[in-house]
Short mmCIF file of C-alpha atoms in Angstrom, two decimals:
data_model
loop_
_atom_site.label_atom_id
_atom_site.label_comp_id
_atom_site.label_asym_id
_atom_site.label_seq_id
_atom_site.Cartn_x
_atom_site.Cartn_y
_atom_site.Cartn_z
CA SER A 1 8.00 11.96 -4.50
CA SER A 2 9.95 12.89 -1.37
CA SER A 3 8.15 10.15 0.59
CA GLY A 4 9.49 7.36 -1.61
CA LEU A 5 6.00 6.61 -2.92
CA PRO A 6 4.98 6.64 -6.57
CA LEU A 7 1.61 8.15 -7.49
CA ARG A 8 -1.23 5.82 -6.47
CA ARG A 9 -5.00 6.02 -6.69
CA ARG A 10 -7.50 3.63 -5.13
CA ALA A 11 -4.86 2.09 -2.84
CA ALA A 12 -5.49 0.73 0.66
CA ALA A 13 -3.65 1.45 3.89
CA ALA A 14 -3.33 -0.45 7.15
CA VAL A 15 -1.44 0.14 10.41
CA ASN A 16 0.32 -2.46 12.57
CA GLY A 17 1.86 -0.94 15.70
CA ASP A 18 4.05 1.89 14.40
CA VAL A 19 4.19 0.63 10.80
CA VAL A 20 1.92 2.03 8.06
CA TYR A 21 1.41 -0.08 4.91
CA LEU A 22 0.24 1.21 1.54
CA VAL A 23 -0.97 -1.63 -0.66
CA GLY A 24 -1.80 -1.90 -4.37
CA GLY A 25 -3.78 0.80 -6.09
CA ASN A 26 -3.76 2.18 -9.61
CA ASP A 27 -0.73 3.91 -11.15
CA GLY A 28 -2.92 5.90 -13.56
CA VAL A 29 -2.88 3.13 -16.17
CA ARG A 30 -3.49 -0.20 -14.43
CA PRO A 31 -3.76 -1.88 -11.01
CA THR A 32 -0.49 -2.54 -9.18
CA ALA A 33 0.79 -5.22 -6.81
CA SER A 34 3.12 -2.90 -4.90
CA VAL A 35 3.42 -2.85 -1.12
CA TYR A 36 5.21 -0.06 0.79
CA ALA A 37 5.83 0.43 4.50
CA ALA A 38 6.90 3.32 6.73
CA SER A 39 7.66 3.48 10.44
CA LEU A 40 5.76 6.12 12.38
CA GLY A 41 8.35 5.98 15.15
CA ALA A 42 11.18 6.89 12.78
CA SER A 43 9.53 10.14 11.65
CA PRO A 44 9.31 13.32 13.73
CA ALA A 45 5.79 14.62 14.24
CA GLY A 46 4.58 16.55 11.23
CA SER A 47 7.22 15.18 8.87
CA VAL A 48 6.65 13.25 5.63
CA LEU A 49 6.84 9.49 6.21
CA GLN A 50 9.61 7.73 4.30
CA PHE A 51 8.17 4.61 2.63
CA ALA A 52 10.23 1.64 1.43
CA PRO A 53 9.07 -1.06 -1.00
CA LEU A 54 8.30 -4.56 0.29
CA THR A 55 7.59 -7.83 -1.52
CA PRO A 56 4.72 -7.19 -3.96
CA LEU A 57 1.35 -8.90 -3.79
CA PRO A 58 0.87 -12.03 -5.95
CA ILE A 59 -1.66 -10.09 -8.07
CA ALA A 60 -2.30 -6.45 -8.90
CA VAL A 61 -5.34 -4.97 -7.14
CA GLU A 62 -7.20 -1.68 -6.72
CA ARG A 63 -10.37 -0.53 -4.91
CA HIS A 64 -9.70 -3.03 -2.13
CA ALA A 65 -9.34 -3.03 1.66
CA ALA A 66 -6.33 -3.84 3.81
CA VAL A 67 -6.21 -4.77 7.47
CA VAL A 68 -3.71 -6.29 9.88
CA PHE A 69 -5.16 -9.26 11.77
CA GLY A 70 -3.14 -11.64 13.92
CA GLY A 71 0.06 -9.95 12.80
CA GLU A 72 -0.68 -10.63 9.12
CA LEU A 73 -1.41 -8.00 6.46
CA LEU A 74 -4.62 -9.07 4.70
CA VAL A 75 -5.92 -7.64 1.42
CA LEU A 76 -9.64 -8.04 0.82
CA ALA A 77 -11.85 -7.79 -2.27
CA GLY A 78 -11.06 -5.21 -4.94
CA TYR A 79 -10.48 -5.38 -8.67
CA GLY A 80 -7.50 -6.91 -10.40
CA GLN A 81 -6.26 -6.97 -13.93
CA GLY A 82 -7.30 -9.89 -16.08
#
């Protein structure tokens, strides 16, 4: 897609300052471990955010929650593969 994001279902998102994270989700076949980030400050109002991949999670997960606490991105609960 033009945002740099692949199709994801059941992913989680979290915001830390001006950074939006999209974490895990399902690619239509299986859970994923992907993590993407975009800067809100780098995008003009009303434009599509440009996401870049970050280091993946240690395990694939979907139907989970994500939150930033104490400067750390935390992923809670959800379903993994295996």
